[in-house]
């Protein structure tokens, strides 16, 4: 059975049928170019028989490209009209109905995914891209890799390494789960409507094993946020609020092998994790446990 992809005319027709007008509020920019959605699927290394989760399938452009590659799709869609129409669109384009499962819900509130997909592929609106990615990585440990299309600035932050001016809280939190790399460029002209910003593909491969416990992650992320909320300050000052004083912060930092005069943008996720572990140890010692 041959899968056909959506073209620009059909996408506009579907939108008119559903009375869907792309909105800035939801960050909706529909991809109208078949080569682009195939490029995303190729970058994600989607294989026949795999189960893929797609966040925000919209009218189904990328969904059909994933299905064309032989995978099955669990599609999470917040817009009830789009969620209800997607199975018909897929069937109309030559796909067996059982290869698509639609979850009509807000991606940020989803806690279960049918089929335990191992691959994440999505075109994410810039205003929720980082929260959605972190929520999915935190909640679904069966996700092993993925590629998402996001605003260029977001993609660059996710893939940034220590020492870069764009390295920040999202960079460190994303690195907790694995390795992130830029995976391709996307022209503005493949979208309807044409956005005012550039987009990039960014991909991840989850690290083997867990980096730390849930509590360690919570504590590490708290330290990351504090460090980058005042990124121009030395770490001993930026973390003074968390540890009670800059002197207390210096004790924790030095015990973790981190210079108190350094800054958050110089530290790896392992450095932040080590600070969190030493902070817990210092607290335990202080309480006599």
Short mmCIF file of C-alpha atoms in Angstrom, two decimals:
data_model
loop_
_atom_site.label_atom_id
_atom_site.label_comp_id
_atom_site.label_asym_id
_atom_site.label_seq_id
_atom_site.Cartn_x
_atom_site.Cartn_y
_atom_site.Cartn_z
CA UNK A 1 0.00 0.00 0.00
CA UNK A 2 1.48 3.37 -1.08
CA UNK A 3 1.32 6.33 1.29
CA UNK A 4 0.77 9.72 -0.34
CA UNK A 5 1.84 12.92 1.37
CA UNK A 6 -0.02 16.20 1.77
CA UNK A 7 0.58 19.06 -0.62
CA UNK A 8 0.08 22.77 -0.05
CA UNK A 9 -3.32 22.90 -1.77
CA UNK A 10 -4.69 19.98 0.23
CA UNK A 11 -3.38 21.41 3.49
CA UNK A 12 -5.19 24.69 2.89
CA UNK A 13 -8.32 22.78 1.91
CA UNK A 14 -8.19 20.71 5.10
CA UNK A 15 -7.70 23.84 7.20
CA UNK A 16 -10.71 25.48 5.54
CA UNK A 17 -12.84 22.35 6.06
CA UNK A 18 -12.01 22.35 9.78
CA UNK A 19 -12.24 26.13 10.10
CA UNK A 20 -8.64 26.13 11.34
CA UNK A 21 -6.73 29.37 11.09
CA UNK A 22 -3.07 29.02 12.13
CA UNK A 23 -2.60 31.10 15.26
CA UNK A 24 0.43 32.71 16.86
CA UNK A 25 -0.95 31.73 20.27
CA UNK A 26 -0.55 28.03 19.49
CA UNK A 27 2.53 28.64 17.37
CA UNK A 28 0.90 26.91 14.42
CA UNK A 29 2.91 26.91 11.20
CA UNK A 30 1.98 23.98 8.98
CA UNK A 31 4.66 22.36 6.80
CA UNK A 32 3.49 22.29 3.18
CA UNK A 33 6.55 20.67 1.58
CA UNK A 34 6.85 16.89 1.22
CA UNK A 35 10.64 16.94 0.93
CA UNK A 36 10.94 18.72 4.27
CA UNK A 37 8.87 16.21 6.24
CA UNK A 38 10.81 13.37 4.61
CA UNK A 39 14.03 15.14 5.63
CA UNK A 40 12.87 15.23 9.26
CA UNK A 41 11.98 11.54 9.21
CA UNK A 42 15.36 10.68 7.66
CA UNK A 43 17.21 12.75 10.27
CA UNK A 44 15.34 10.84 13.00
CA UNK A 45 16.49 7.51 11.47
CA UNK A 46 12.92 6.18 11.59
CA UNK A 47 12.84 2.47 10.72
CA UNK A 48 10.01 0.19 9.55
CA UNK A 49 8.16 -1.33 12.48
CA UNK A 50 9.21 1.32 15.00
CA UNK A 51 6.71 3.16 17.16
CA UNK A 52 7.07 6.94 16.96
CA UNK A 53 5.41 9.60 19.10
CA UNK A 54 4.58 12.84 17.30
CA UNK A 55 3.64 15.91 19.30
CA UNK A 56 1.33 18.35 17.55
CA UNK A 57 0.61 16.51 14.28
CA UNK A 58 -1.66 19.31 13.10
CA UNK A 59 -3.14 18.44 9.72
CA UNK A 60 -0.92 15.38 9.30
CA UNK A 61 1.98 16.37 7.00
CA UNK A 62 4.75 14.92 9.18
CA UNK A 63 2.49 12.09 10.40
CA UNK A 64 2.14 10.74 6.87
CA UNK A 65 5.89 10.96 6.25
CA UNK A 66 6.56 8.91 9.41
CA UNK A 67 3.97 6.35 8.30
CA UNK A 68 5.50 6.30 4.81
CA UNK A 69 8.76 5.16 6.43
CA UNK A 70 6.95 2.09 7.78
CA UNK A 71 6.62 3.15 11.41
CA UNK A 72 3.51 3.38 13.56
CA UNK A 73 2.55 6.69 15.15
CA UNK A 74 1.15 7.79 18.48
CA UNK A 75 0.05 11.38 17.78
CA UNK A 76 -0.55 13.81 20.67
CA UNK A 77 -2.77 16.72 19.59
CA UNK A 78 -4.25 19.46 21.79
CA UNK A 79 -6.69 20.79 19.16
CA UNK A 80 -9.82 18.59 19.27
CA UNK A 81 -10.73 19.32 15.63
CA UNK A 82 -7.32 18.27 14.37
CA UNK A 83 -7.22 15.20 16.61
CA UNK A 84 -10.63 14.04 15.37
CA UNK A 85 -9.78 14.56 11.67
CA UNK A 86 -6.32 12.95 11.62
CA UNK A 87 -7.44 9.26 11.39
CA UNK A 88 -9.55 10.05 8.32
CA UNK A 89 -6.69 11.96 6.66
CA UNK A 90 -4.35 9.02 7.28
CA UNK A 91 -6.87 6.51 5.91
CA UNK A 92 -7.47 8.70 2.84
CA UNK A 93 -3.74 8.58 2.09
CA UNK A 94 -3.30 4.83 2.06
CA UNK A 95 -2.43 3.95 5.67
CA UNK A 96 -3.89 1.09 7.70
CA UNK A 97 -5.89 2.62 10.61
CA UNK A 98 -4.18 0.43 13.24
CA UNK A 99 -0.85 2.13 12.57
CA UNK A 100 -2.12 5.42 14.04
CA UNK A 101 -3.15 6.13 17.63
CA UNK A 102 -4.37 9.63 18.47
CA UNK A 103 -4.09 11.05 21.97
CA UNK A 104 -6.39 14.07 22.22
CA UNK A 105 -4.62 15.96 25.01
CA UNK A 106 -2.20 18.69 26.04
CA UNK A 107 1.30 17.25 25.58
CA UNK A 108 2.42 18.89 28.83
CA UNK A 109 -0.17 16.86 30.75
CA UNK A 110 0.29 13.48 29.09
CA UNK A 111 1.62 10.80 31.44
CA UNK A 112 1.04 7.67 29.34
CA UNK A 113 1.76 6.90 25.69
CA UNK A 114 0.15 3.88 24.01
CA UNK A 115 2.72 1.51 22.55
CA UNK A 116 5.69 2.87 24.55
CA UNK A 117 7.26 4.62 21.53
CA UNK A 118 11.05 4.76 21.36
CA UNK A 119 11.36 7.67 18.92
CA UNK A 120 10.13 11.28 19.21
CA UNK A 121 9.53 13.26 16.01
CA UNK A 122 7.77 16.62 16.01
CA UNK A 123 7.37 20.13 14.67
CA UNK A 124 7.15 22.04 17.95
CA UNK A 125 5.91 25.62 18.43
CA UNK A 126 8.65 27.76 19.96
CA UNK A 127 6.62 28.82 23.02
CA UNK A 128 6.30 25.29 24.42
CA UNK A 129 9.15 23.40 22.76
CA UNK A 130 11.55 23.18 25.72
CA UNK A 131 8.88 22.39 28.36
CA UNK A 132 7.39 19.68 26.10
CA UNK A 133 10.78 18.10 25.39
CA UNK A 134 11.83 18.06 29.04
CA UNK A 135 8.43 16.71 30.12
CA UNK A 136 8.61 13.86 27.60
CA UNK A 137 12.19 12.95 28.48
CA UNK A 138 11.42 13.03 32.19
CA UNK A 139 8.17 11.07 31.89
CA UNK A 140 8.92 8.49 29.18
CA UNK A 141 12.20 6.68 29.70
CA UNK A 142 11.37 4.42 26.73
CA UNK A 143 12.17 7.34 24.39
CA UNK A 144 15.66 6.55 23.10
CA UNK A 145 16.16 9.16 20.39
CA UNK A 146 14.38 11.87 18.47
CA UNK A 147 14.46 14.83 16.12
CA UNK A 148 12.33 17.93 16.49
CA UNK A 149 11.92 21.03 14.38
CA UNK A 150 11.99 24.16 16.52
CA UNK A 151 12.84 27.83 16.31
CA UNK A 152 16.53 28.15 15.40
CA UNK A 153 17.39 29.95 18.64
CA UNK A 154 15.83 27.13 20.70
CA UNK A 155 17.65 24.43 18.72
CA UNK A 156 20.98 26.19 19.17
CA UNK A 157 20.42 26.50 22.91
CA UNK A 158 19.53 22.84 23.26
CA UNK A 159 22.68 21.78 21.40
CA UNK A 160 24.98 24.39 23.00
CA UNK A 161 28.09 23.28 24.92
CA UNK A 162 29.71 24.85 28.01
CA UNK A 163 31.57 28.08 27.36
CA UNK A 164 29.11 29.32 24.76
CA UNK A 165 27.13 32.52 25.31
CA UNK A 166 23.93 30.70 24.34
CA UNK A 167 24.62 27.82 26.75
CA UNK A 168 22.04 28.00 29.52
CA UNK A 169 19.50 26.21 31.64
CA UNK A 170 17.80 24.39 28.70
CA UNK A 171 21.22 23.21 27.46
CA UNK A 172 22.12 21.63 30.81
CA UNK A 173 18.71 20.11 31.46
CA UNK A 174 18.57 18.58 27.99
CA UNK A 175 22.10 17.18 28.44
CA UNK A 176 20.94 15.40 31.61
CA UNK A 177 19.13 12.94 29.35
CA UNK A 178 21.66 12.53 26.55
CA UNK A 179 23.57 14.07 23.68
CA UNK A 180 22.01 16.80 21.51
CA UNK A 181 23.14 17.92 18.07
CA UNK A 182 21.86 20.17 15.31
CA UNK A 183 20.43 17.96 12.57
CA UNK A 184 19.58 20.24 9.66
CA UNK A 185 18.21 23.55 8.42
CA UNK A 186 14.65 24.34 7.33
CA UNK A 187 13.59 27.13 4.98
CA UNK A 188 10.89 29.53 6.12
CA UNK A 189 9.20 29.04 2.77
CA UNK A 190 8.08 25.46 3.55
CA UNK A 191 5.60 26.74 6.15
CA UNK A 192 2.10 28.09 5.94
CA UNK A 193 1.90 30.78 7.09
CA UNK A 194 5.53 31.78 6.57
CA UNK A 195 6.99 32.44 10.07
CA UNK A 196 9.07 35.44 11.08
CA UNK A 197 11.82 33.24 12.52
CA UNK A 198 14.16 30.57 11.19
CA UNK A 199 13.80 26.92 12.16
CA UNK A 200 16.34 24.15 12.68
CA UNK A 201 16.24 20.44 13.33
CA UNK A 202 17.81 19.28 16.58
CA UNK A 203 18.20 15.65 17.57
CA UNK A 204 19.03 13.68 20.69
CA UNK A 205 20.21 10.22 21.65
CA UNK A 206 19.39 9.22 25.20
CA UNK A 207 22.35 8.22 27.34
CA UNK A 208 22.60 4.61 28.48
CA UNK A 209 21.39 4.16 32.06
CA UNK A 210 20.10 6.81 34.44
CA UNK A 211 22.36 9.73 35.33
CA UNK A 212 20.86 10.03 38.80
CA UNK A 213 17.75 9.60 40.92
CA UNK A 214 14.61 11.71 40.60
CA UNK A 215 15.61 13.64 43.71
CA UNK A 216 19.13 14.21 42.39
CA UNK A 217 17.69 15.53 39.13
CA UNK A 218 15.30 17.84 40.96
CA UNK A 219 18.12 19.20 43.09
CA UNK A 220 20.48 19.53 40.12
CA UNK A 221 17.91 21.44 38.06
CA UNK A 222 17.26 23.76 41.01
CA UNK A 223 20.97 24.58 41.11
CA UNK A 224 21.06 25.02 37.32
CA UNK A 225 18.18 27.50 37.45
CA UNK A 226 19.82 29.49 40.26
CA UNK A 227 23.15 29.62 38.40
CA UNK A 228 21.62 30.90 35.17
CA UNK A 229 19.08 33.24 36.73
CA UNK A 230 22.11 35.35 37.65
CA UNK A 231 24.51 34.12 35.00
CA UNK A 232 26.77 37.18 35.19
CA UNK A 233 27.52 36.55 38.84
CA UNK A 234 30.13 34.18 40.25
CA UNK A 235 28.66 30.85 41.30
CA UNK A 236 29.20 31.52 45.01
CA UNK A 237 26.97 34.59 44.67
CA UNK A 238 24.43 33.08 42.28
CA UNK A 239 23.94 30.07 44.57
CA UNK A 240 24.03 31.98 47.86
CA UNK A 241 20.24 32.08 48.03
CA UNK A 242 20.04 28.29 47.74
CA UNK A 243 22.73 27.55 50.29
CA UNK A 244 22.11 30.37 52.76
CA UNK A 245 25.18 32.48 52.05
CA UNK A 246 28.02 32.85 49.58
CA UNK A 247 30.37 31.31 52.15
CA UNK A 248 28.18 28.20 52.42
CA UNK A 249 27.93 28.04 48.63
CA UNK A 250 31.74 28.22 48.40
CA UNK A 251 32.08 25.25 50.76
CA UNK A 252 29.75 23.15 48.62
CA UNK A 253 31.38 24.22 45.35
CA UNK A 254 34.91 23.56 46.57
CA UNK A 255 33.94 20.14 47.90
CA UNK A 256 32.54 19.38 44.43
CA UNK A 257 35.78 20.46 42.76
CA UNK A 258 34.19 23.55 41.22
CA UNK A 259 35.71 27.03 41.50
CA UNK A 260 33.39 29.35 43.51
CA UNK A 261 34.51 32.20 41.25
CA UNK A 262 33.36 30.39 38.10
CA UNK A 263 30.06 30.88 36.31
CA UNK A 264 27.27 28.57 35.29
CA UNK A 265 28.09 28.78 31.59
CA UNK A 266 31.44 27.09 32.29
CA UNK A 267 29.97 23.95 33.89
CA UNK A 268 28.88 20.65 32.35
CA UNK A 269 25.79 18.77 33.48
CA UNK A 270 28.14 16.44 35.38
CA UNK A 271 29.55 19.43 37.26
CA UNK A 272 26.06 20.55 38.27
CA UNK A 273 25.14 17.01 39.29
CA UNK A 274 28.27 16.78 41.45
CA UNK A 275 27.39 20.08 43.16
CA UNK A 276 23.92 18.71 43.92
CA UNK A 277 25.42 15.54 45.42
CA UNK A 278 27.89 17.50 47.55
CA UNK A 279 25.14 19.88 48.69
CA UNK A 280 23.12 16.92 49.94
CA UNK A 281 26.21 15.51 51.69
CA UNK A 282 26.95 18.82 53.39
CA UNK A 283 23.35 19.03 54.62
CA UNK A 284 23.52 15.46 55.93
CA UNK A 285 26.79 16.19 57.75
CA UNK A 286 25.35 19.35 59.24
CA UNK A 287 22.32 17.47 60.58
CA UNK A 288 24.53 14.73 62.01
CA UNK A 289 23.17 11.94 59.79
#
